[in-house]
PDB file of C-alpha atoms in Angstrom:
ATOM      1  CA  ALA Y   1      -2.560  60.678 -46.312  1.00 75.00           C
ATOM      2  CA  GLN Y   2      -5.212  63.113 -47.376  1.00 82.00           C
ATOM      3  CA  ARG Y   3      -8.459  61.467 -48.274  1.00 89.00           C
ATOM      4  CA  VAL Y   4     -12.109  62.278 -48.828  1.00 93.00           C
ATOM      5  CA  THR Y   5     -14.662  59.527 -48.374  1.00 95.00           C
ATOM      6  CA  GLN Y   6     -18.244  59.673 -49.535  1.00 96.00           C
ATOM      7  CA  PRO Y   7     -19.650  56.298 -48.511  1.00 95.00           C
ATOM      8  CA  GLU Y   8     -22.838  56.438 -50.564  1.00 95.00           C
ATOM      9  CA  LYS Y   9     -22.654  56.235 -54.339  1.00 94.00           C
ATOM     10  CA  LEU Y  10     -26.401  56.663 -54.674  1.00 96.00           C
ATOM     11  CA  LEU Y  11     -28.936  58.178 -52.334  1.00 97.00           C
ATOM     12  CA  SER Y  12     -32.613  58.057 -53.159  1.00 97.00           C
ATOM     13  CA  VAL Y  13     -35.221  59.964 -51.115  1.00 97.00           C
ATOM     14  CA  PHE Y  14     -38.788  61.113 -51.568  1.00 97.00           C
ATOM     15  CA  LYS Y  15     -39.642  64.745 -52.133  1.00 97.00           C
ATOM     16  CA  GLY Y  16     -40.107  66.502 -48.816  1.00 97.00           C
ATOM     17  CA  ALA Y  17     -37.972  64.025 -46.889  1.00 97.00           C
ATOM     18  CA  PRO Y  18     -34.775  65.077 -45.125  1.00 97.00           C
ATOM     19  CA  VAL Y  19     -31.540  64.298 -46.855  1.00 97.00           C
ATOM     20  CA  GLU Y  20     -28.007  63.898 -45.572  1.00 97.00           C
ATOM     21  CA  LEU Y  21     -25.027  63.270 -47.813  1.00 98.00           C
ATOM     22  CA  LYS Y  22     -22.081  62.000 -45.833  1.00 97.00           C
ATOM     23  CA  CYS Y  23     -18.503  63.134 -46.178  1.00 97.00           C
ATOM     24  CA  ASN Y  24     -15.519  62.183 -44.061  1.00 97.00           C
ATOM     25  CA  TYR Y  25     -11.996  63.445 -44.534  1.00 94.00           C
ATOM     26  CA  SER Y  26      -8.487  62.701 -43.445  1.00 92.00           C
ATOM     27  CA  TYR Y  27      -6.050  65.598 -43.232  1.00 87.00           C
ATOM     28  CA  SER Y  28      -3.437  66.534 -40.669  1.00 83.00           C
ATOM     29  CA  GLY Y  29      -3.503  70.253 -41.383  1.00 81.00           C
ATOM     30  CA  SER Y  30      -6.206  72.879 -41.149  1.00 82.00           C
ATOM     31  CA  PRO Y  31      -8.864  71.749 -43.621  1.00 86.00           C
ATOM     32  CA  GLU Y  32     -11.026  73.694 -45.982  1.00 88.00           C
ATOM     33  CA  LEU Y  33     -14.130  71.738 -46.927  1.00 91.00           C
ATOM     34  CA  PHE Y  34     -16.358  72.312 -49.908  1.00 93.00           C
ATOM     35  CA  TRP Y  35     -19.411  70.795 -51.500  1.00 96.00           C
ATOM     36  CA  TYR Y  36     -19.622  70.940 -55.280  1.00 96.00           C
ATOM     37  CA  VAL Y  37     -22.739  69.993 -57.245  1.00 96.00           C
ATOM     38  CA  GLN Y  38     -23.247  68.878 -60.820  1.00 94.00           C
ATOM     39  CA  TYR Y  39     -26.790  69.105 -62.134  1.00 94.00           C
ATOM     40  CA  SER Y  40     -27.759  67.218 -65.254  1.00 90.00           C
ATOM     41  CA  ARG Y  41     -26.133  68.735 -68.338  1.00 83.00           C
ATOM     42  CA  GLN Y  42     -24.463  71.455 -66.285  1.00 88.00           C
ATOM     43  CA  ARG Y  43     -20.919  72.028 -65.182  1.00 91.00           C
ATOM     44  CA  LEU Y  44     -19.640  71.221 -61.740  1.00 93.00           C
ATOM     45  CA  GLN Y  45     -20.069  74.258 -59.494  1.00 94.00           C
ATOM     46  CA  LEU Y  46     -19.479  75.243 -55.913  1.00 94.00           C
ATOM     47  CA  LEU Y  47     -22.485  74.721 -53.668  1.00 95.00           C
ATOM     48  CA  LEU Y  48     -21.034  75.827 -50.365  1.00 92.00           C
ATOM     49  CA  ARG Y  49     -17.874  75.958 -48.304  1.00 89.00           C
ATOM     50  CA  HIS Y  50     -17.546  75.521 -44.584  1.00 84.00           C
ATOM     51  CA  ILE Y  51     -15.810  78.818 -44.002  1.00 79.00           C
ATOM     52  CA  SER Y  52     -18.850  80.708 -45.290  1.00 79.00           C
ATOM     53  CA  ARG Y  53     -21.197  79.038 -42.819  1.00 78.00           C
ATOM     54  CA  GLU Y  54     -24.144  79.828 -45.063  1.00 83.00           C
ATOM     55  CA  SER Y  55     -27.163  77.990 -46.392  1.00 85.00           C
ATOM     56  CA  ILE Y  56     -27.380  77.601 -50.153  1.00 88.00           C
ATOM     57  CA  LYS Y  57     -30.581  76.314 -51.758  1.00 92.00           C
ATOM     58  CA  GLY Y  58     -31.607  75.117 -48.301  1.00 93.00           C
ATOM     59  CA  PHE Y  59     -28.452  73.038 -47.851  1.00 95.00           C
ATOM     60  CA  THR Y  60     -26.149  73.389 -44.875  1.00 94.00           C
ATOM     61  CA  ALA Y  61     -22.979  71.622 -43.853  1.00 94.00           C
ATOM     62  CA  ASP Y  62     -21.118  71.796 -40.575  1.00 88.00           C
ATOM     63  CA  LEU Y  63     -17.481  70.960 -40.200  1.00 90.00           C
ATOM     64  CA  ASN Y  64     -16.987  68.545 -37.319  1.00 91.00           C
ATOM     65  CA  LYS Y  65     -13.269  68.329 -36.683  1.00 89.00           C
ATOM     66  CA  GLY Y  66     -13.707  65.769 -33.930  1.00 91.00           C
ATOM     67  CA  GLU Y  67     -15.447  63.345 -36.260  1.00 93.00           C
ATOM     68  CA  THR Y  68     -13.589  64.663 -39.345  1.00 94.00           C
ATOM     69  CA  SER Y  69     -16.877  65.017 -41.144  1.00 95.00           C
ATOM     70  CA  PHE Y  70     -18.607  67.573 -43.329  1.00 96.00           C
ATOM     71  CA  HIS Y  71     -22.036  66.139 -44.009  1.00 97.00           C
ATOM     72  CA  LEU Y  72     -24.427  67.996 -46.313  1.00 97.00           C
ATOM     73  CA  LYS Y  73     -27.990  68.328 -45.065  1.00 96.00           C
ATOM     74  CA  LYS Y  74     -31.326  69.606 -46.219  1.00 97.00           C
ATOM     75  CA  PRO Y  75     -34.519  69.261 -44.177  1.00 97.00           C
ATOM     76  CA  PHE Y  76     -36.909  68.930 -47.125  1.00 97.00           C
ATOM     77  CA  ALA Y  77     -35.572  67.581 -50.404  1.00 97.00           C
ATOM     78  CA  GLN Y  78     -36.900  68.917 -53.706  1.00 97.00           C
ATOM     79  CA  GLU Y  79     -36.896  67.214 -57.092  1.00 97.00           C
ATOM     80  CA  GLU Y  80     -34.548  69.869 -58.437  1.00 96.00           C
ATOM     81  CA  ASP Y  81     -31.959  68.771 -55.881  1.00 97.00           C
ATOM     82  CA  SER Y  82     -31.356  65.635 -57.910  1.00 97.00           C
ATOM     83  CA  ALA Y  83     -27.714  65.870 -58.928  1.00 97.00           C
ATOM     84  CA  MET Y  84     -24.220  64.561 -58.341  1.00 95.00           C
ATOM     85  CA  TYR Y  85     -22.616  65.945 -55.202  1.00 97.00           C
ATOM     86  CA  TYR Y  86     -18.892  65.994 -54.533  1.00 96.00           C
ATOM     87  CA  CYS Y  87     -17.247  66.708 -51.229  1.00 96.00           C
ATOM     88  CA  ALA Y  88     -13.833  68.351 -51.603  1.00 93.00           C
ATOM     89  CA  LEU Y  89     -10.935  68.910 -49.243  1.00 90.00           C
ATOM     90  CA  GLY Y  90      -8.587  71.835 -49.547  1.00 82.00           C
ATOM     91  CA  GLY Y  91      -5.864  73.191 -47.364  1.00 69.00           C
ATOM     92  CA  GLY Y  92      -3.051  75.655 -47.048  1.00 60.00           C
ATOM     93  CA  GLY Y  93       0.348  75.869 -48.646  1.00 59.00           C
ATOM     94  CA  GLY Y  94       0.838  73.809 -51.768  1.00 60.00           C
ATOM     95  CA  PHE Y  95      -1.944  71.396 -51.009  1.00 65.00           C
ATOM     96  CA  LYS Y  96      -4.223  70.778 -53.945  1.00 76.00           C
ATOM     97  CA  THR Y  97      -7.927  70.265 -53.559  1.00 84.00           C
ATOM     98  CA  ILE Y  98      -8.969  66.621 -53.677  1.00 87.00           C
ATOM     99  CA  PHE Y  99     -12.445  65.297 -54.351  1.00 91.00           C
ATOM    100  CA  GLY Y 100     -14.458  62.404 -53.045  1.00 92.00           C
ATOM    101  CA  ALA Y 101     -15.984  59.811 -55.348  1.00 92.00           C
ATOM    102  CA  GLY Y 102     -19.312  61.618 -55.363  1.00 94.00           C
ATOM    103  CA  THR Y 103     -22.858  60.786 -54.317  1.00 96.00           C
ATOM    104  CA  ARG Y 104     -25.714  60.819 -56.772  1.00 95.00           C
ATOM    105  CA  LEU Y 105     -28.858  62.138 -55.120  1.00 98.00           C
ATOM    106  CA  PHE Y 106     -32.155  61.164 -56.647  1.00 97.00           C
ATOM    107  CA  VAL Y 107     -35.270  62.848 -55.281  1.00 98.00           C
ATOM    108  CA  LYS Y 108     -38.436  61.002 -56.182  1.00 96.00           C
ATOM    109  CA  ALA Y 109     -41.802  62.695 -56.628  1.00 93.00           C
TER     110      ALA Y 109
ATOM    111  CA  ASN Z   1     -19.526  85.346 -68.636  1.00 64.00           C
ATOM    112  CA  ALA Z   2     -17.706  82.548 -70.459  1.00 76.00           C
ATOM    113  CA  GLY Z   3     -15.672  81.394 -67.452  1.00 94.00           C
ATOM    114  CA  VAL Z   4     -13.944  78.159 -68.426  1.00 97.00           C
ATOM    115  CA  THR Z   5     -14.580  76.778 -71.887  1.00 96.00           C
ATOM    116  CA  GLN Z   6     -13.258  73.545 -73.311  1.00 96.00           C
ATOM    117  CA  THR Z   7     -13.370  71.924 -76.719  1.00 96.00           C
ATOM    118  CA  PRO Z   8     -14.320  69.547 -78.114  1.00 96.00           C
ATOM    119  CA  LYS Z   9     -17.326  68.406 -76.101  1.00 95.00           C
ATOM    120  CA  PHE Z  10     -17.443  64.951 -77.640  1.00 96.00           C
ATOM    121  CA  ARG Z  11     -14.853  62.889 -79.448  1.00 96.00           C
ATOM    122  CA  VAL Z  12     -14.402  59.277 -80.458  1.00 97.00           C
ATOM    123  CA  LEU Z  13     -10.849  58.112 -81.028  1.00 96.00           C
ATOM    124  CA  LYS Z  14      -9.344  54.882 -82.235  1.00 97.00           C
ATOM    125  CA  THR Z  15      -6.685  53.265 -80.100  1.00 97.00           C
ATOM    126  CA  GLY Z  16      -3.327  54.794 -80.903  1.00 97.00           C
ATOM    127  CA  GLN Z  17      -4.678  58.056 -82.267  1.00 97.00           C
ATOM    128  CA  SER Z  18      -3.662  61.376 -80.786  1.00 96.00           C
ATOM    129  CA  MET Z  19      -5.697  64.414 -79.910  1.00 96.00           C
ATOM    130  CA  THR Z  20      -5.610  67.646 -77.937  1.00 97.00           C
ATOM    131  CA  LEU Z  21      -8.256  69.029 -75.622  1.00 98.00           C
ATOM    132  CA  LEU Z  22      -8.324  72.800 -75.488  1.00 97.00           C
ATOM    133  CA  CYS Z  23      -9.211  74.855 -72.431  1.00 98.00           C
ATOM    134  CA  ALA Z  24      -9.552  78.598 -72.070  1.00 97.00           C
ATOM    135  CA  GLN Z  25     -10.442  80.777 -69.088  1.00 97.00           C
ATOM    136  CA  ASP Z  26     -11.223  84.461 -69.039  1.00 95.00           C
ATOM    137  CA  MET Z  27     -10.966  85.066 -65.281  1.00 94.00           C
ATOM    138  CA  ASN Z  28      -7.239  85.818 -65.230  1.00 94.00           C
ATOM    139  CA  HIS Z  29      -6.684  82.819 -62.954  1.00 93.00           C
ATOM    140  CA  GLU Z  30      -3.160  81.686 -62.253  1.00 91.00           C
ATOM    141  CA  TYR Z  31      -3.959  78.025 -61.637  1.00 91.00           C
ATOM    142  CA  MET Z  32      -5.441  75.668 -64.177  1.00 93.00           C
ATOM    143  CA  TYR Z  33      -6.203  71.968 -63.898  1.00 93.00           C
ATOM    144  CA  TRP Z  34      -7.229  68.955 -65.911  1.00 96.00           C
ATOM    145  CA  TYR Z  35      -9.332  66.301 -64.165  1.00 95.00           C
ATOM    146  CA  ARG Z  36     -10.871  63.092 -65.355  1.00 95.00           C
ATOM    147  CA  GLN Z  37     -14.171  61.841 -64.001  1.00 93.00           C
ATOM    148  CA  ASP Z  38     -14.873  58.126 -63.893  1.00 91.00           C
ATOM    149  CA  PRO Z  39     -17.784  56.282 -62.243  1.00 83.00           C
ATOM    150  CA  GLY Z  40     -16.980  55.444 -58.642  1.00 79.00           C
ATOM    151  CA  MET Z  41     -13.623  57.224 -58.820  1.00 82.00           C
ATOM    152  CA  GLY Z  42     -14.702  60.809 -58.494  1.00 84.00           C
ATOM    153  CA  LEU Z  43     -12.528  63.534 -59.946  1.00 90.00           C
ATOM    154  CA  ARG Z  44      -8.871  62.738 -60.312  1.00 92.00           C
ATOM    155  CA  LEU Z  45      -6.252  65.351 -61.090  1.00 91.00           C
ATOM    156  CA  ILE Z  46      -4.233  64.627 -64.222  1.00 95.00           C
ATOM    157  CA  HIS Z  47      -1.990  67.674 -64.538  1.00 94.00           C
ATOM    158  CA  TYR Z  48      -2.070  71.226 -63.344  1.00 92.00           C
ATOM    159  CA  SER Z  49      -0.341  74.538 -63.921  1.00 92.00           C
ATOM    160  CA  VAL Z  50       0.572  77.239 -61.441  1.00 89.00           C
ATOM    161  CA  GLY Z  51       1.090  79.891 -64.075  1.00 91.00           C
ATOM    162  CA  GLU Z  52       2.023  80.601 -67.668  1.00 94.00           C
ATOM    163  CA  GLY Z  53       4.832  78.362 -68.852  1.00 94.00           C
ATOM    164  CA  THR Z  54       4.538  75.896 -65.953  1.00 93.00           C
ATOM    165  CA  THR Z  55       3.060  72.432 -65.661  1.00 94.00           C
ATOM    166  CA  ALA Z  56       3.056  69.765 -62.969  1.00 92.00           C
ATOM    167  CA  LYS Z  57       1.876  66.201 -62.571  1.00 93.00           C
ATOM    168  CA  GLY Z  58      -1.226  65.363 -60.652  1.00 90.00           C
ATOM    169  CA  GLU Z  59      -2.553  62.068 -59.409  1.00 88.00           C
ATOM    170  CA  VAL Z  60      -2.919  60.247 -62.753  1.00 94.00           C
ATOM    171  CA  PRO Z  61      -0.546  61.853 -65.291  1.00 96.00           C
ATOM    172  CA  ASP Z  62       0.546  58.815 -67.300  1.00 96.00           C
ATOM    173  CA  GLY Z  63      -0.441  58.901 -70.950  1.00 96.00           C
ATOM    174  CA  TYR Z  64      -1.113  62.628 -70.962  1.00 98.00           C
ATOM    175  CA  ASN Z  65       0.885  65.758 -71.661  1.00 97.00           C
ATOM    176  CA  VAL Z  66      -0.019  69.393 -71.098  1.00 97.00           C
ATOM    177  CA  SER Z  67       1.137  72.841 -72.084  1.00 97.00           C
ATOM    178  CA  ARG Z  68       0.422  76.332 -70.769  1.00 97.00           C
ATOM    179  CA  LEU Z  69       1.913  78.670 -73.337  1.00 95.00           C
ATOM    180  CA  LYS Z  70      -0.520  81.453 -72.499  1.00 96.00           C
ATOM    181  CA  LYS Z  71      -2.018  82.258 -69.136  1.00 96.00           C
ATOM    182  CA  GLN Z  72      -5.560  81.818 -70.373  1.00 96.00           C
ATOM    183  CA  ASN Z  73      -5.041  78.475 -72.135  1.00 97.00           C
ATOM    184  CA  PHE Z  74      -4.258  74.984 -70.877  1.00 98.00           C
ATOM    185  CA  LEU Z  75      -3.979  72.140 -73.376  1.00 98.00           C
ATOM    186  CA  LEU Z  76      -4.263  68.437 -72.622  1.00 98.00           C
ATOM    187  CA  GLY Z  77      -2.744  66.018 -75.113  1.00 98.00           C
ATOM    188  CA  LEU Z  78      -3.137  62.307 -75.605  1.00 96.00           C
ATOM    189  CA  GLU Z  79      -0.241  61.095 -77.736  1.00 92.00           C
ATOM    190  CA  SER Z  80      -1.446  57.514 -78.210  1.00 96.00           C
ATOM    191  CA  ALA Z  81      -4.975  57.021 -76.948  1.00 96.00           C
ATOM    192  CA  ALA Z  82      -5.902  53.854 -75.055  1.00 97.00           C
ATOM    193  CA  PRO Z  83      -9.344  52.496 -74.103  1.00 96.00           C
ATOM    194  CA  SER Z  84      -8.472  53.172 -70.442  1.00 96.00           C
ATOM    195  CA  GLN Z  85      -8.536  56.861 -71.296  1.00 97.00           C
ATOM    196  CA  THR Z  86     -12.226  56.739 -72.090  1.00 97.00           C
ATOM    197  CA  SER Z  87     -13.569  59.261 -69.611  1.00 97.00           C
ATOM    198  CA  VAL Z  88     -15.080  62.675 -69.093  1.00 95.00           C
ATOM    199  CA  TYR Z  89     -12.411  65.356 -68.888  1.00 97.00           C
ATOM    200  CA  PHE Z  90     -12.869  68.585 -67.002  1.00 96.00           C
ATOM    201  CA  CYS Z  91     -10.722  71.644 -67.227  1.00 96.00           C
ATOM    202  CA  ALA Z  92     -10.799  73.989 -64.259  1.00 94.00           C
ATOM    203  CA  SER Z  93      -9.155  77.092 -62.921  1.00 93.00           C
ATOM    204  CA  SER Z  94      -8.716  78.942 -59.653  1.00 90.00           C
ATOM    205  CA  TYR Z  95      -7.301  82.248 -58.521  1.00 87.00           C
ATOM    206  CA  SER Z  96      -4.565  80.480 -56.600  1.00 76.00           C
ATOM    207  CA  GLY Z  97      -3.747  76.914 -55.743  1.00 67.00           C
ATOM    208  CA  THR Z  98      -3.708  76.945 -51.989  1.00 66.00           C
ATOM    209  CA  GLY Z  99      -6.736  74.713 -51.797  1.00 66.00           C
ATOM    210  CA  ARG Z 100      -8.701  77.465 -50.109  1.00 73.00           C
ATOM    211  CA  ASN Z 101     -10.054  78.894 -53.336  1.00 81.00           C
ATOM    212  CA  THR Z 102     -13.129  78.013 -55.322  1.00 87.00           C
ATOM    213  CA  ILE Z 103     -12.411  75.971 -58.402  1.00 91.00           C
ATOM    214  CA  TYR Z 104     -14.303  76.874 -61.582  1.00 93.00           C
ATOM    215  CA  PHE Z 105     -15.012  74.100 -64.033  1.00 95.00           C
ATOM    216  CA  GLY Z 106     -15.629  73.798 -67.723  1.00 96.00           C
ATOM    217  CA  GLU Z 107     -18.573  71.849 -69.084  1.00 94.00           C
ATOM    218  CA  GLY Z 108     -16.609  68.690 -69.721  1.00 94.00           C
ATOM    219  CA  SER Z 109     -15.348  66.764 -72.723  1.00 96.00           C
ATOM    220  CA  TRP Z 110     -16.608  63.243 -73.327  1.00 95.00           C
ATOM    221  CA  LEU Z 111     -13.887  61.093 -74.859  1.00 97.00           C
ATOM    222  CA  THR Z 112     -14.375  57.527 -76.040  1.00 97.00           C
ATOM    223  CA  VAL Z 113     -11.425  55.445 -77.185  1.00 97.00           C
ATOM    224  CA  VAL Z 114     -12.362  52.359 -79.178  1.00 96.00           C
TER     225      VAL Z 114
END
């Protein structure tokens, strides 16, 4: 069955520290992985997708098919990174995107 | 750039009451979705639509109905609200539904059923 697992509900780091939000997936087909972010009082929006292989706001994520992971990383966290982060799994055909439970990142001053 | 807009933003209902959440998108997207967001559960798909006049069940459809009479609108109805339907509801849309496309979300509707 398709599944997205984000093991941490809450992640708290100090400003300037590295941050890694974990995401593991289960999918037999060719996956499309996304990270969506929801800042306070804002709508959920796409942060990045693995196919773009780009860095957005200093965040990167690499798809590791061997470990079925798509962890989100940033070397130096900023206070404005505090938000709710959702990992999402998409795929081809009629497959609908599914979301993980989310990780709330709190960056302390 | 309105994108996806949904109304109302906040609503308190009594158990057994009915209501409709309205969603509109101006991006000419074929696919529209309704999700609910609950603590520790993430986003769960309630119903979705692959085009005007179509609807389909998602992961948690019970207690909800939807209609897509116009391409730009997707309505979510609660016929007899229950406390278990207290949640934040998000409408969303995408160009297609293959799972490879970015999903665009509305700002959310906070619903409390007492």
